[in-house]
mmCIF file with all atom_site columns, C-alpha atoms in Angstrom:
data_model
loop_
_atom_site.group_PDB
_atom_site.id
_atom_site.type_symbol
_atom_site.label_atom_id
_atom_site.label_alt_id
_atom_site.label_comp_id
_atom_site.label_asym_id
_atom_site.label_entity_id
_atom_site.label_seq_id
_atom_site.pdbx_PDB_ins_code
_atom_site.Cartn_x
_atom_site.Cartn_y
_atom_site.Cartn_z
_atom_site.occupancy
_atom_site.B_iso_or_equiv
_atom_site.pdbx_formal_charge
_atom_site.auth_seq_id
_atom_site.auth_comp_id
_atom_site.auth_asym_id
_atom_site.auth_atom_id
_atom_site.pdbx_PDB_model_num
ATOM 1   C CA . THR A 1 1   ? 51.013 44.611 174.471 1.00 0.00 ? 1   THR A CA 1
ATOM 2   C CA . GLN A 1 2   ? 51.624 42.500 171.381 1.00 0.00 ? 2   GLN A CA 1
ATOM 3   C CA . LEU A 1 3   ? 54.908 43.229 169.630 1.00 0.00 ? 3   LEU A CA 1
ATOM 4   C CA . LEU A 1 4   ? 53.389 41.718 166.499 1.00 0.00 ? 4   LEU A CA 1
ATOM 5   C CA . GLU A 1 5   ? 49.778 42.362 165.537 1.00 0.00 ? 5   GLU A CA 1
ATOM 6   C CA . GLN A 1 6   ? 47.848 40.194 163.106 1.00 0.00 ? 6   GLN A CA 1
ATOM 7   C CA . SER A 1 7   ? 44.648 40.996 161.299 1.00 0.00 ? 7   SER A CA 1
ATOM 8   C CA . PRO A 1 8   ? 42.012 39.924 160.926 1.00 0.00 ? 8   PRO A CA 1
ATOM 9   C CA . GLN A 1 9   ? 41.759 37.791 164.044 1.00 0.00 ? 9   GLN A CA 1
ATOM 10  C CA . PHE A 1 10  ? 39.170 35.521 162.427 1.00 0.00 ? 10  PHE A CA 1
ATOM 11  C CA . LEU A 1 11  ? 38.264 34.983 158.786 1.00 0.00 ? 11  LEU A CA 1
ATOM 12  C CA . SER A 1 12  ? 35.610 32.706 157.330 1.00 0.00 ? 12  SER A CA 1
ATOM 13  C CA . ILE A 1 13  ? 35.337 32.468 153.547 1.00 0.00 ? 13  ILE A CA 1
ATOM 14  C CA . GLN A 1 14  ? 33.952 30.217 150.841 1.00 0.00 ? 14  GLN A CA 1
ATOM 15  C CA . GLU A 1 15  ? 36.112 27.864 148.838 1.00 0.00 ? 15  GLU A CA 1
ATOM 16  C CA . GLY A 1 16  ? 37.528 29.625 145.770 1.00 0.00 ? 16  GLY A CA 1
ATOM 17  C CA . GLU A 1 17  ? 37.727 33.094 147.314 1.00 0.00 ? 17  GLU A CA 1
ATOM 18  C CA . ASN A 1 18  ? 40.940 35.072 147.691 1.00 0.00 ? 18  ASN A CA 1
ATOM 19  C CA . LEU A 1 19  ? 42.132 36.498 150.994 1.00 0.00 ? 19  LEU A CA 1
ATOM 20  C CA . THR A 1 20  ? 44.945 38.480 152.557 1.00 0.00 ? 20  THR A CA 1
ATOM 21  C CA . VAL A 1 21  ? 46.071 38.434 156.165 1.00 0.00 ? 21  VAL A CA 1
ATOM 22  C CA . TYR A 1 22  ? 48.437 40.927 157.705 1.00 0.00 ? 22  TYR A CA 1
ATOM 23  C CA . CYS A 1 23  ? 51.225 40.969 160.241 1.00 0.00 ? 23  CYS A CA 1
ATOM 24  C CA . ASN A 1 24  ? 52.306 44.374 161.558 1.00 0.00 ? 24  ASN A CA 1
ATOM 25  C CA . SER A 1 25  ? 54.797 45.732 164.045 1.00 0.00 ? 25  SER A CA 1
ATOM 26  C CA . SER A 1 26  ? 56.525 48.939 165.035 1.00 0.00 ? 26  SER A CA 1
ATOM 27  C CA . SER A 1 27  ? 59.757 46.958 165.359 1.00 0.00 ? 27  SER A CA 1
ATOM 28  C CA . VAL A 1 28  ? 62.228 45.967 162.665 1.00 0.00 ? 28  VAL A CA 1
ATOM 29  C CA . PHE A 1 29  ? 62.959 42.269 162.304 1.00 0.00 ? 29  PHE A CA 1
ATOM 30  C CA . SER A 1 30  ? 65.925 40.545 160.710 1.00 0.00 ? 30  SER A CA 1
ATOM 31  C CA . SER A 1 31  ? 63.519 38.061 159.147 1.00 0.00 ? 31  SER A CA 1
ATOM 32  C CA . LEU A 1 32  ? 59.893 37.073 159.377 1.00 0.00 ? 32  LEU A CA 1
ATOM 33  C CA . GLN A 1 33  ? 58.316 33.659 159.234 1.00 0.00 ? 33  GLN A CA 1
ATOM 34  C CA . TRP A 1 34  ? 54.801 32.424 158.558 1.00 0.00 ? 34  TRP A CA 1
ATOM 35  C CA . TYR A 1 35  ? 53.423 29.242 160.079 1.00 0.00 ? 35  TYR A CA 1
ATOM 36  C CA . ARG A 1 36  ? 50.197 27.282 159.796 1.00 0.00 ? 36  ARG A CA 1
ATOM 37  C CA . GLN A 1 37  ? 48.928 25.415 162.820 1.00 0.00 ? 37  GLN A CA 1
ATOM 38  C CA . GLU A 1 38  ? 46.162 22.835 162.819 1.00 0.00 ? 38  GLU A CA 1
ATOM 39  C CA . PRO A 1 39  ? 44.219 21.835 165.945 1.00 0.00 ? 39  PRO A CA 1
ATOM 40  C CA . GLY A 1 40  ? 46.191 19.623 168.316 1.00 0.00 ? 40  GLY A CA 1
ATOM 41  C CA . GLU A 1 41  ? 49.450 20.070 166.428 1.00 0.00 ? 41  GLU A CA 1
ATOM 42  C CA . GLY A 1 42  ? 52.493 22.295 166.521 1.00 0.00 ? 42  GLY A CA 1
ATOM 43  C CA . PRO A 1 43  ? 53.020 25.139 164.032 1.00 0.00 ? 43  PRO A CA 1
ATOM 44  C CA . VAL A 1 44  ? 54.520 24.181 160.678 1.00 0.00 ? 44  VAL A CA 1
ATOM 45  C CA . LEU A 1 45  ? 56.804 26.616 158.902 1.00 0.00 ? 45  LEU A CA 1
ATOM 46  C CA . LEU A 1 46  ? 55.513 27.865 155.534 1.00 0.00 ? 46  LEU A CA 1
ATOM 47  C CA . VAL A 1 47  ? 58.109 30.455 154.567 1.00 0.00 ? 47  VAL A CA 1
ATOM 48  C CA . THR A 1 48  ? 60.880 32.739 155.763 1.00 0.00 ? 48  THR A CA 1
ATOM 49  C CA . VAL A 1 49  ? 61.288 36.216 154.268 1.00 0.00 ? 49  VAL A CA 1
ATOM 50  C CA . VAL A 1 50  ? 64.505 38.080 154.891 1.00 0.00 ? 50  VAL A CA 1
ATOM 51  C CA . THR A 1 51  ? 64.914 41.050 152.567 1.00 0.00 ? 51  THR A CA 1
ATOM 52  C CA . GLY A 1 52  ? 62.749 44.173 152.706 1.00 0.00 ? 52  GLY A CA 1
ATOM 53  C CA . GLY A 1 53  ? 60.292 44.121 149.800 1.00 0.00 ? 53  GLY A CA 1
ATOM 54  C CA . GLU A 1 54  ? 60.822 40.399 149.235 1.00 0.00 ? 54  GLU A CA 1
ATOM 55  C CA . VAL A 1 55  ? 57.984 38.417 147.679 1.00 0.00 ? 55  VAL A CA 1
ATOM 56  C CA . LYS A 1 56  ? 57.838 34.625 147.870 1.00 0.00 ? 56  LYS A CA 1
ATOM 57  C CA . LYS A 1 57  ? 55.301 32.322 146.279 1.00 0.00 ? 57  LYS A CA 1
ATOM 58  C CA . LEU A 1 58  ? 54.372 28.880 147.544 1.00 0.00 ? 58  LEU A CA 1
ATOM 59  C CA . LYS A 1 59  ? 51.795 27.458 145.132 1.00 0.00 ? 59  LYS A CA 1
ATOM 60  C CA . ARG A 1 60  ? 48.651 29.513 145.852 1.00 0.00 ? 60  ARG A CA 1
ATOM 61  C CA . LEU A 1 61  ? 50.247 31.401 148.750 1.00 0.00 ? 61  LEU A CA 1
ATOM 62  C CA . THR A 1 62  ? 52.108 34.684 148.230 1.00 0.00 ? 62  THR A CA 1
ATOM 63  C CA . PHE A 1 63  ? 54.139 36.197 151.039 1.00 0.00 ? 63  PHE A CA 1
ATOM 64  C CA . GLN A 1 64  ? 55.488 39.732 151.100 1.00 0.00 ? 64  GLN A CA 1
ATOM 65  C CA . PHE A 1 65  ? 57.896 41.392 153.515 1.00 0.00 ? 65  PHE A CA 1
ATOM 66  C CA . GLY A 1 66  ? 57.501 45.140 153.907 1.00 0.00 ? 66  GLY A CA 1
ATOM 67  C CA . ASP A 1 67  ? 60.232 47.447 152.639 1.00 0.00 ? 67  ASP A CA 1
ATOM 68  C CA . ALA A 1 68  ? 61.048 48.542 156.198 1.00 0.00 ? 68  ALA A CA 1
ATOM 69  C CA . ARG A 1 69  ? 61.007 44.928 157.482 1.00 0.00 ? 69  ARG A CA 1
ATOM 70  C CA . LYS A 1 70  ? 58.283 45.774 160.006 1.00 0.00 ? 70  LYS A CA 1
ATOM 71  C CA . ASP A 1 71  ? 55.281 44.135 158.370 1.00 0.00 ? 71  ASP A CA 1
ATOM 72  C CA . SER A 1 72  ? 54.261 41.272 156.144 1.00 0.00 ? 72  SER A CA 1
ATOM 73  C CA . SER A 1 73  ? 51.266 39.920 154.315 1.00 0.00 ? 73  SER A CA 1
ATOM 74  C CA . LEU A 1 74  ? 50.050 36.513 153.235 1.00 0.00 ? 74  LEU A CA 1
ATOM 75  C CA . HIS A 1 75  ? 47.755 36.285 150.235 1.00 0.00 ? 75  HIS A CA 1
ATOM 76  C CA . ILE A 1 76  ? 45.933 33.061 149.372 1.00 0.00 ? 76  ILE A CA 1
ATOM 77  C CA . THR A 1 77  ? 44.436 32.644 145.928 1.00 0.00 ? 77  THR A CA 1
ATOM 78  C CA . ALA A 1 78  ? 41.425 30.385 145.387 1.00 0.00 ? 78  ALA A CA 1
ATOM 79  C CA . ALA A 1 79  ? 41.300 29.184 148.978 1.00 0.00 ? 79  ALA A CA 1
ATOM 80  C CA . GLN A 1 80  ? 40.562 25.524 149.646 1.00 0.00 ? 80  GLN A CA 1
ATOM 81  C CA . PRO A 1 81  ? 39.196 23.789 152.755 1.00 0.00 ? 81  PRO A CA 1
ATOM 82  C CA . GLY A 1 82  ? 42.670 22.369 153.317 1.00 0.00 ? 82  GLY A CA 1
ATOM 83  C CA . ASP A 1 83  ? 43.907 25.924 153.932 1.00 0.00 ? 83  ASP A CA 1
ATOM 84  C CA . THR A 1 84  ? 41.857 26.048 157.133 1.00 0.00 ? 84  THR A CA 1
ATOM 85  C CA . GLY A 1 85  ? 44.004 26.651 160.201 1.00 0.00 ? 85  GLY A CA 1
ATOM 86  C CA . LEU A 1 86  ? 45.692 29.204 162.430 1.00 0.00 ? 86  LEU A CA 1
ATOM 87  C CA . TYR A 1 87  ? 48.213 31.350 160.567 1.00 0.00 ? 87  TYR A CA 1
ATOM 88  C CA . LEU A 1 88  ? 50.987 32.726 162.744 1.00 0.00 ? 88  LEU A CA 1
ATOM 89  C CA . CYS A 1 89  ? 53.687 35.211 161.881 1.00 0.00 ? 89  CYS A CA 1
ATOM 90  C CA . ALA A 1 90  ? 56.940 35.317 163.832 1.00 0.00 ? 90  ALA A CA 1
ATOM 91  C CA . GLY A 1 91  ? 59.627 37.981 163.718 1.00 0.00 ? 91  GLY A CA 1
ATOM 92  C CA . ALA A 1 92  ? 63.253 37.134 164.356 1.00 0.00 ? 92  ALA A CA 1
ATOM 93  C CA . ARG A 1 93  ? 65.242 39.404 166.632 1.00 0.00 ? 93  ARG A CA 1
ATOM 94  C CA . GLY A 1 94  ? 68.928 39.854 167.249 1.00 0.00 ? 94  GLY A CA 1
ATOM 95  C CA . GLY A 1 95  ? 71.013 37.248 165.492 1.00 0.00 ? 95  GLY A CA 1
ATOM 96  C CA . GLY A 1 96  ? 67.895 35.586 164.127 1.00 0.00 ? 96  GLY A CA 1
ATOM 97  C CA . GLN A 1 97  ? 67.523 32.783 166.634 1.00 0.00 ? 97  GLN A CA 1
ATOM 98  C CA . ASN A 1 98  ? 64.899 34.314 168.913 1.00 0.00 ? 98  ASN A CA 1
ATOM 99  C CA . PHE A 1 99  ? 61.374 34.779 167.627 1.00 0.00 ? 99  PHE A CA 1
ATOM 100 C CA . VAL A 1 100 ? 58.372 36.847 168.637 1.00 0.00 ? 100 VAL A CA 1
ATOM 101 C CA . PHE A 1 101 ? 55.002 35.486 167.584 1.00 0.00 ? 101 PHE A CA 1
ATOM 102 C CA . GLY A 1 102 ? 51.841 37.295 166.650 1.00 0.00 ? 102 GLY A CA 1
ATOM 103 C CA . PRO A 1 103 ? 48.470 36.121 168.055 1.00 0.00 ? 103 PRO A CA 1
ATOM 104 C CA . GLY A 1 104 ? 47.470 34.517 164.759 1.00 0.00 ? 104 GLY A CA 1
ATOM 105 C CA . THR A 1 105 ? 44.666 34.680 162.214 1.00 0.00 ? 105 THR A CA 1
ATOM 106 C CA . ARG A 1 106 ? 42.200 31.823 162.388 1.00 0.00 ? 106 ARG A CA 1
ATOM 107 C CA . LEU A 1 107 ? 41.057 30.976 158.855 1.00 0.00 ? 107 LEU A CA 1
ATOM 108 C CA . SER A 1 108 ? 38.087 28.804 158.005 1.00 0.00 ? 108 SER A CA 1
ATOM 109 C CA . VAL A 1 109 ? 37.460 27.888 154.371 1.00 0.00 ? 109 VAL A CA 1
ATOM 110 C CA . LEU A 1 110 ? 34.021 26.470 153.823 1.00 0.00 ? 110 LEU A CA 1
ATOM 111 C CA . PRO A 1 111 ? 33.349 24.011 150.982 1.00 0.00 ? 111 PRO A CA 1
ATOM 112 C CA . ASN B 2 1   ? 63.762 10.843 161.831 1.00 0.00 ? 1   ASN B CA 1
ATOM 113 C CA . ALA B 2 2   ? 61.163 11.629 164.491 1.00 0.00 ? 2   ALA B CA 1
ATOM 114 C CA . GLY B 2 3   ? 62.057 15.339 164.576 1.00 0.00 ? 3   GLY B CA 1
ATOM 115 C CA . VAL B 2 4   ? 60.880 16.862 167.857 1.00 0.00 ? 4   VAL B CA 1
ATOM 116 C CA . THR B 2 5   ? 58.965 14.681 170.280 1.00 0.00 ? 5   THR B CA 1
ATOM 117 C CA . GLN B 2 6   ? 57.186 15.728 173.465 1.00 0.00 ? 6   GLN B CA 1
ATOM 118 C CA . THR B 2 7   ? 55.711 13.779 176.339 1.00 0.00 ? 7   THR B CA 1
ATOM 119 C CA . PRO B 2 8   ? 53.139 13.646 177.769 1.00 0.00 ? 8   PRO B CA 1
ATOM 120 C CA . LYS B 2 9   ? 50.484 14.847 175.325 1.00 0.00 ? 9   LYS B CA 1
ATOM 121 C CA . PHE B 2 10  ? 48.030 15.688 178.089 1.00 0.00 ? 10  PHE B CA 1
ATOM 122 C CA . ARG B 2 11  ? 48.333 16.185 181.832 1.00 0.00 ? 11  ARG B CA 1
ATOM 123 C CA . ILE B 2 12  ? 46.120 17.419 184.639 1.00 0.00 ? 12  ILE B CA 1
ATOM 124 C CA . LEU B 2 13  ? 47.876 18.735 187.737 1.00 0.00 ? 13  LEU B CA 1
ATOM 125 C CA . LYS B 2 14  ? 46.553 19.896 191.060 1.00 0.00 ? 14  LYS B CA 1
ATOM 126 C CA . ILE B 2 15  ? 47.666 23.274 192.359 1.00 0.00 ? 15  ILE B CA 1
ATOM 127 C CA . GLY B 2 16  ? 51.064 22.960 194.030 1.00 0.00 ? 16  GLY B CA 1
ATOM 128 C CA . GLN B 2 17  ? 52.121 19.773 192.250 1.00 0.00 ? 17  GLN B CA 1
ATOM 129 C CA . SER B 2 18  ? 55.261 19.566 190.153 1.00 0.00 ? 18  SER B CA 1
ATOM 130 C CA . MET B 2 19  ? 56.022 17.902 186.847 1.00 0.00 ? 19  MET B CA 1
ATOM 131 C CA . THR B 2 20  ? 58.549 17.718 184.036 1.00 0.00 ? 20  THR B CA 1
ATOM 132 C CA . LEU B 2 21  ? 57.637 18.106 180.394 1.00 0.00 ? 21  LEU B CA 1
ATOM 133 C CA . GLN B 2 22  ? 59.988 16.128 178.201 1.00 0.00 ? 22  GLN B CA 1
ATOM 134 C CA . CYS B 2 23  ? 61.351 17.246 174.834 1.00 0.00 ? 23  CYS B CA 1
ATOM 135 C CA . THR B 2 24  ? 63.713 15.298 172.616 1.00 0.00 ? 24  THR B CA 1
ATOM 136 C CA . GLN B 2 25  ? 65.054 16.089 169.151 1.00 0.00 ? 25  GLN B CA 1
ATOM 137 C CA . ASP B 2 26  ? 67.018 13.925 166.743 1.00 0.00 ? 26  ASP B CA 1
ATOM 138 C CA . MET B 2 27  ? 67.926 16.722 164.310 1.00 0.00 ? 27  MET B CA 1
ATOM 139 C CA . ASN B 2 28  ? 71.231 17.604 166.008 1.00 0.00 ? 28  ASN B CA 1
ATOM 140 C CA . HIS B 2 29  ? 70.205 21.241 166.311 1.00 0.00 ? 29  HIS B CA 1
ATOM 141 C CA . ASN B 2 30  ? 71.931 23.392 168.889 1.00 0.00 ? 30  ASN B CA 1
ATOM 142 C CA . TYR B 2 31  ? 69.047 25.772 169.538 1.00 0.00 ? 31  TYR B CA 1
ATOM 143 C CA . MET B 2 32  ? 66.015 24.553 171.477 1.00 0.00 ? 32  MET B CA 1
ATOM 144 C CA . TYR B 2 33  ? 63.038 26.466 172.823 1.00 0.00 ? 33  TYR B CA 1
ATOM 145 C CA . TRP B 2 34  ? 60.057 26.153 175.100 1.00 0.00 ? 34  TRP B CA 1
ATOM 146 C CA . TYR B 2 35  ? 56.933 28.140 174.305 1.00 0.00 ? 35  TYR B CA 1
ATOM 147 C CA . ARG B 2 36  ? 53.507 28.315 175.832 1.00 0.00 ? 36  ARG B CA 1
ATOM 148 C CA . GLN B 2 37  ? 50.415 29.047 173.788 1.00 0.00 ? 37  GLN B CA 1
ATOM 149 C CA . ASP B 2 38  ? 47.367 30.557 175.446 1.00 0.00 ? 38  ASP B CA 1
ATOM 150 C CA . PRO B 2 39  ? 44.127 31.064 173.501 1.00 0.00 ? 39  PRO B CA 1
ATOM 151 C CA . GLY B 2 40  ? 44.302 34.119 171.266 1.00 0.00 ? 40  GLY B CA 1
ATOM 152 C CA . MET B 2 41  ? 47.796 35.055 172.490 1.00 0.00 ? 41  MET B CA 1
ATOM 153 C CA . GLY B 2 42  ? 50.139 33.353 170.067 1.00 0.00 ? 42  GLY B CA 1
ATOM 154 C CA . LEU B 2 43  ? 53.265 31.701 171.445 1.00 0.00 ? 43  LEU B CA 1
ATOM 155 C CA . LYS B 2 44  ? 55.369 33.152 174.229 1.00 0.00 ? 44  LYS B CA 1
ATOM 156 C CA . LEU B 2 45  ? 58.956 32.099 174.828 1.00 0.00 ? 45  LEU B CA 1
ATOM 157 C CA . ILE B 2 46  ? 59.615 30.584 178.264 1.00 0.00 ? 46  ILE B CA 1
ATOM 158 C CA . TYR B 2 47  ? 63.242 29.458 178.047 1.00 0.00 ? 47  TYR B CA 1
ATOM 159 C CA . TYR B 2 48  ? 65.719 28.674 175.326 1.00 0.00 ? 48  TYR B CA 1
ATOM 160 C CA . SER B 2 49  ? 69.070 26.980 174.952 1.00 0.00 ? 49  SER B CA 1
ATOM 161 C CA . VAL B 2 50  ? 71.872 27.618 172.485 1.00 0.00 ? 50  VAL B CA 1
ATOM 162 C CA . GLY B 2 51  ? 73.589 24.328 173.224 1.00 0.00 ? 51  GLY B CA 1
ATOM 163 C CA . ALA B 2 52  ? 74.257 21.696 175.854 1.00 0.00 ? 52  ALA B CA 1
ATOM 164 C CA . GLY B 2 53  ? 74.940 23.289 179.214 1.00 0.00 ? 53  GLY B CA 1
ATOM 165 C CA . ILE B 2 54  ? 73.634 26.736 178.199 1.00 0.00 ? 54  ILE B CA 1
ATOM 166 C CA . THR B 2 55  ? 70.145 28.027 178.932 1.00 0.00 ? 55  THR B CA 1
ATOM 167 C CA . ASP B 2 56  ? 68.575 31.457 179.150 1.00 0.00 ? 56  ASP B CA 1
ATOM 168 C CA . LYS B 2 57  ? 65.275 33.047 180.083 1.00 0.00 ? 57  LYS B CA 1
ATOM 169 C CA . GLY B 2 58  ? 62.696 34.067 177.550 1.00 0.00 ? 58  GLY B CA 1
ATOM 170 C CA . GLU B 2 59  ? 59.729 36.358 177.925 1.00 0.00 ? 59  GLU B CA 1
ATOM 171 C CA . VAL B 2 60  ? 57.759 34.414 180.584 1.00 0.00 ? 60  VAL B CA 1
ATOM 172 C CA . PRO B 2 61  ? 60.199 32.271 182.666 1.00 0.00 ? 61  PRO B CA 1
ATOM 173 C CA . ASN B 2 62  ? 58.637 32.645 186.130 1.00 0.00 ? 62  ASN B CA 1
ATOM 174 C CA . GLY B 2 63  ? 57.480 29.350 187.612 1.00 0.00 ? 63  GLY B CA 1
ATOM 175 C CA . TYR B 2 64  ? 59.593 27.234 185.256 1.00 0.00 ? 64  TYR B CA 1
ATOM 176 C CA . ASN B 2 65  ? 63.071 25.767 185.126 1.00 0.00 ? 65  ASN B CA 1
ATOM 177 C CA . VAL B 2 66  ? 65.051 24.042 182.384 1.00 0.00 ? 66  VAL B CA 1
ATOM 178 C CA . SER B 2 67  ? 68.230 22.077 181.940 1.00 0.00 ? 67  SER B CA 1
ATOM 179 C CA . ARG B 2 68  ? 70.202 21.028 178.881 1.00 0.00 ? 68  ARG B CA 1
ATOM 180 C CA . SER B 2 69  ? 72.637 18.228 179.661 1.00 0.00 ? 69  SER B CA 1
ATOM 181 C CA . THR B 2 70  ? 72.649 16.833 176.109 1.00 0.00 ? 70  THR B CA 1
ATOM 182 C CA . THR B 2 71  ? 72.027 18.177 172.620 1.00 0.00 ? 71  THR B CA 1
ATOM 183 C CA . GLU B 2 72  ? 68.957 15.962 172.286 1.00 0.00 ? 72  GLU B CA 1
ATOM 184 C CA . ASP B 2 73  ? 67.019 16.676 175.475 1.00 0.00 ? 73  ASP B CA 1
ATOM 185 C CA . PHE B 2 74  ? 65.556 19.892 176.872 1.00 0.00 ? 74  PHE B CA 1
ATOM 186 C CA . PRO B 2 75  ? 63.140 19.177 179.746 1.00 0.00 ? 75  PRO B CA 1
ATOM 187 C CA . LEU B 2 76  ? 60.917 21.877 181.235 1.00 0.00 ? 76  LEU B CA 1
ATOM 188 C CA . ARG B 2 77  ? 60.209 21.682 184.953 1.00 0.00 ? 77  ARG B CA 1
ATOM 189 C CA . LEU B 2 78  ? 57.144 23.179 186.611 1.00 0.00 ? 78  LEU B CA 1
ATOM 190 C CA . GLU B 2 79  ? 57.444 23.641 190.355 1.00 0.00 ? 79  GLU B CA 1
ATOM 191 C CA . LEU B 2 80  ? 54.351 24.437 192.458 1.00 0.00 ? 80  LEU B CA 1
ATOM 192 C CA . ALA B 2 81  ? 51.900 24.431 189.565 1.00 0.00 ? 81  ALA B CA 1
ATOM 193 C CA . ALA B 2 82  ? 49.394 27.298 189.440 1.00 0.00 ? 82  ALA B CA 1
ATOM 194 C CA . PRO B 2 83  ? 46.174 27.714 187.407 1.00 0.00 ? 83  PRO B CA 1
ATOM 195 C CA . SER B 2 84  ? 47.934 30.454 185.391 1.00 0.00 ? 84  SER B CA 1
ATOM 196 C CA . GLN B 2 85  ? 50.180 27.738 183.973 1.00 0.00 ? 85  GLN B CA 1
ATOM 197 C CA . THR B 2 86  ? 47.259 26.047 182.245 1.00 0.00 ? 86  THR B CA 1
ATOM 198 C CA . SER B 2 87  ? 48.315 26.201 178.620 1.00 0.00 ? 87  SER B CA 1
ATOM 199 C CA . VAL B 2 88  ? 49.635 24.265 175.672 1.00 0.00 ? 88  VAL B CA 1
ATOM 200 C CA . TYR B 2 89  ? 53.410 23.890 175.776 1.00 0.00 ? 89  TYR B CA 1
ATOM 201 C CA . PHE B 2 90  ? 55.510 23.530 172.643 1.00 0.00 ? 90  PHE B CA 1
ATOM 202 C CA . CYS B 2 91  ? 59.125 22.588 172.306 1.00 0.00 ? 91  CYS B CA 1
ATOM 203 C CA . ALA B 2 92  ? 60.985 23.649 169.173 1.00 0.00 ? 92  ALA B CA 1
ATOM 204 C CA . THR B 2 93  ? 64.400 23.541 167.562 1.00 0.00 ? 93  THR B CA 1
ATOM 205 C CA . VAL B 2 94  ? 65.992 25.862 165.032 1.00 0.00 ? 94  VAL B CA 1
ATOM 206 C CA . SER B 2 95  ? 68.162 24.761 162.152 1.00 0.00 ? 95  SER B CA 1
ATOM 207 C CA . SER B 2 96  ? 71.289 26.522 160.991 1.00 0.00 ? 96  SER B CA 1
ATOM 208 C CA . SER B 2 97  ? 69.095 28.309 158.408 1.00 0.00 ? 97  SER B CA 1
ATOM 209 C CA . TYR B 2 98  ? 66.787 29.573 161.201 1.00 0.00 ? 98  TYR B CA 1
ATOM 210 C CA . GLU B 2 99  ? 63.882 27.259 160.402 1.00 0.00 ? 99  GLU B CA 1
ATOM 211 C CA . GLN B 2 100 ? 61.875 26.322 163.482 1.00 0.00 ? 100 GLN B CA 1
ATOM 212 C CA . TYR B 2 101 ? 60.562 22.819 163.952 1.00 0.00 ? 101 TYR B CA 1
ATOM 213 C CA . PHE B 2 102 ? 57.913 22.258 166.599 1.00 0.00 ? 102 PHE B CA 1
ATOM 214 C CA . GLY B 2 103 ? 56.883 19.242 168.603 1.00 0.00 ? 103 GLY B CA 1
ATOM 215 C CA . PRO B 2 104 ? 53.218 18.215 168.848 1.00 0.00 ? 104 PRO B CA 1
ATOM 216 C CA . GLY B 2 105 ? 52.688 19.980 172.180 1.00 0.00 ? 105 GLY B CA 1
ATOM 217 C CA . THR B 2 106 ? 51.674 19.109 175.737 1.00 0.00 ? 106 THR B CA 1
ATOM 218 C CA . ARG B 2 107 ? 48.255 20.263 176.913 1.00 0.00 ? 107 ARG B CA 1
ATOM 219 C CA . LEU B 2 108 ? 48.455 21.028 180.625 1.00 0.00 ? 108 LEU B CA 1
ATOM 220 C CA . THR B 2 109 ? 45.554 21.830 182.926 1.00 0.00 ? 109 THR B CA 1
ATOM 221 C CA . VAL B 2 110 ? 46.137 22.959 186.511 1.00 0.00 ? 110 VAL B CA 1
ATOM 222 C CA . THR B 2 111 ? 43.097 22.786 188.777 1.00 0.00 ? 111 THR B CA 1
#
């Protein structure tokens, strides 16, 4: 049983389209992180959200943490082929140093 | 700074063999982690360490051992390799602001 669920599992879109991916749990987390992972490499941290309801923007990426700190979303505006990759969310438990990962959303942006 | 380095990048083991996966960081972080990533399953925590001389089990520790004699090094030992240990292994550190930094991974196949 996954503590963190991510949807959709796979997403293939055309360059220029918008998309949203979701990270959901029944557990409360002290913070939540989003990563992007490219083939053959380790995950790279994109953002950390800490406060319920928090919204963070990173260029064309918008991250939101749910009010109850159980879920999060990642919205990409005008997707580009360089956005292609595996997007992972990770919830921090306890003091914030141990993380639980979701299974990821594999995004493919076609030119 | 190299960040987090892992060796080897690839390895094929026969059932019952043993090996050590090496992980070294030059970021002077206290927290270090070992994860495994199976297809479609995200990352699962094997072991972690909060500092030299201190280690603790994660979610999936069976079949593995770790040691932490220095801040920089956190090797992962596989004894009696089994096909179920075929996976990609990632080492990571966490900064004081809870940002995780991952190594490039070791792809292990047990046949």
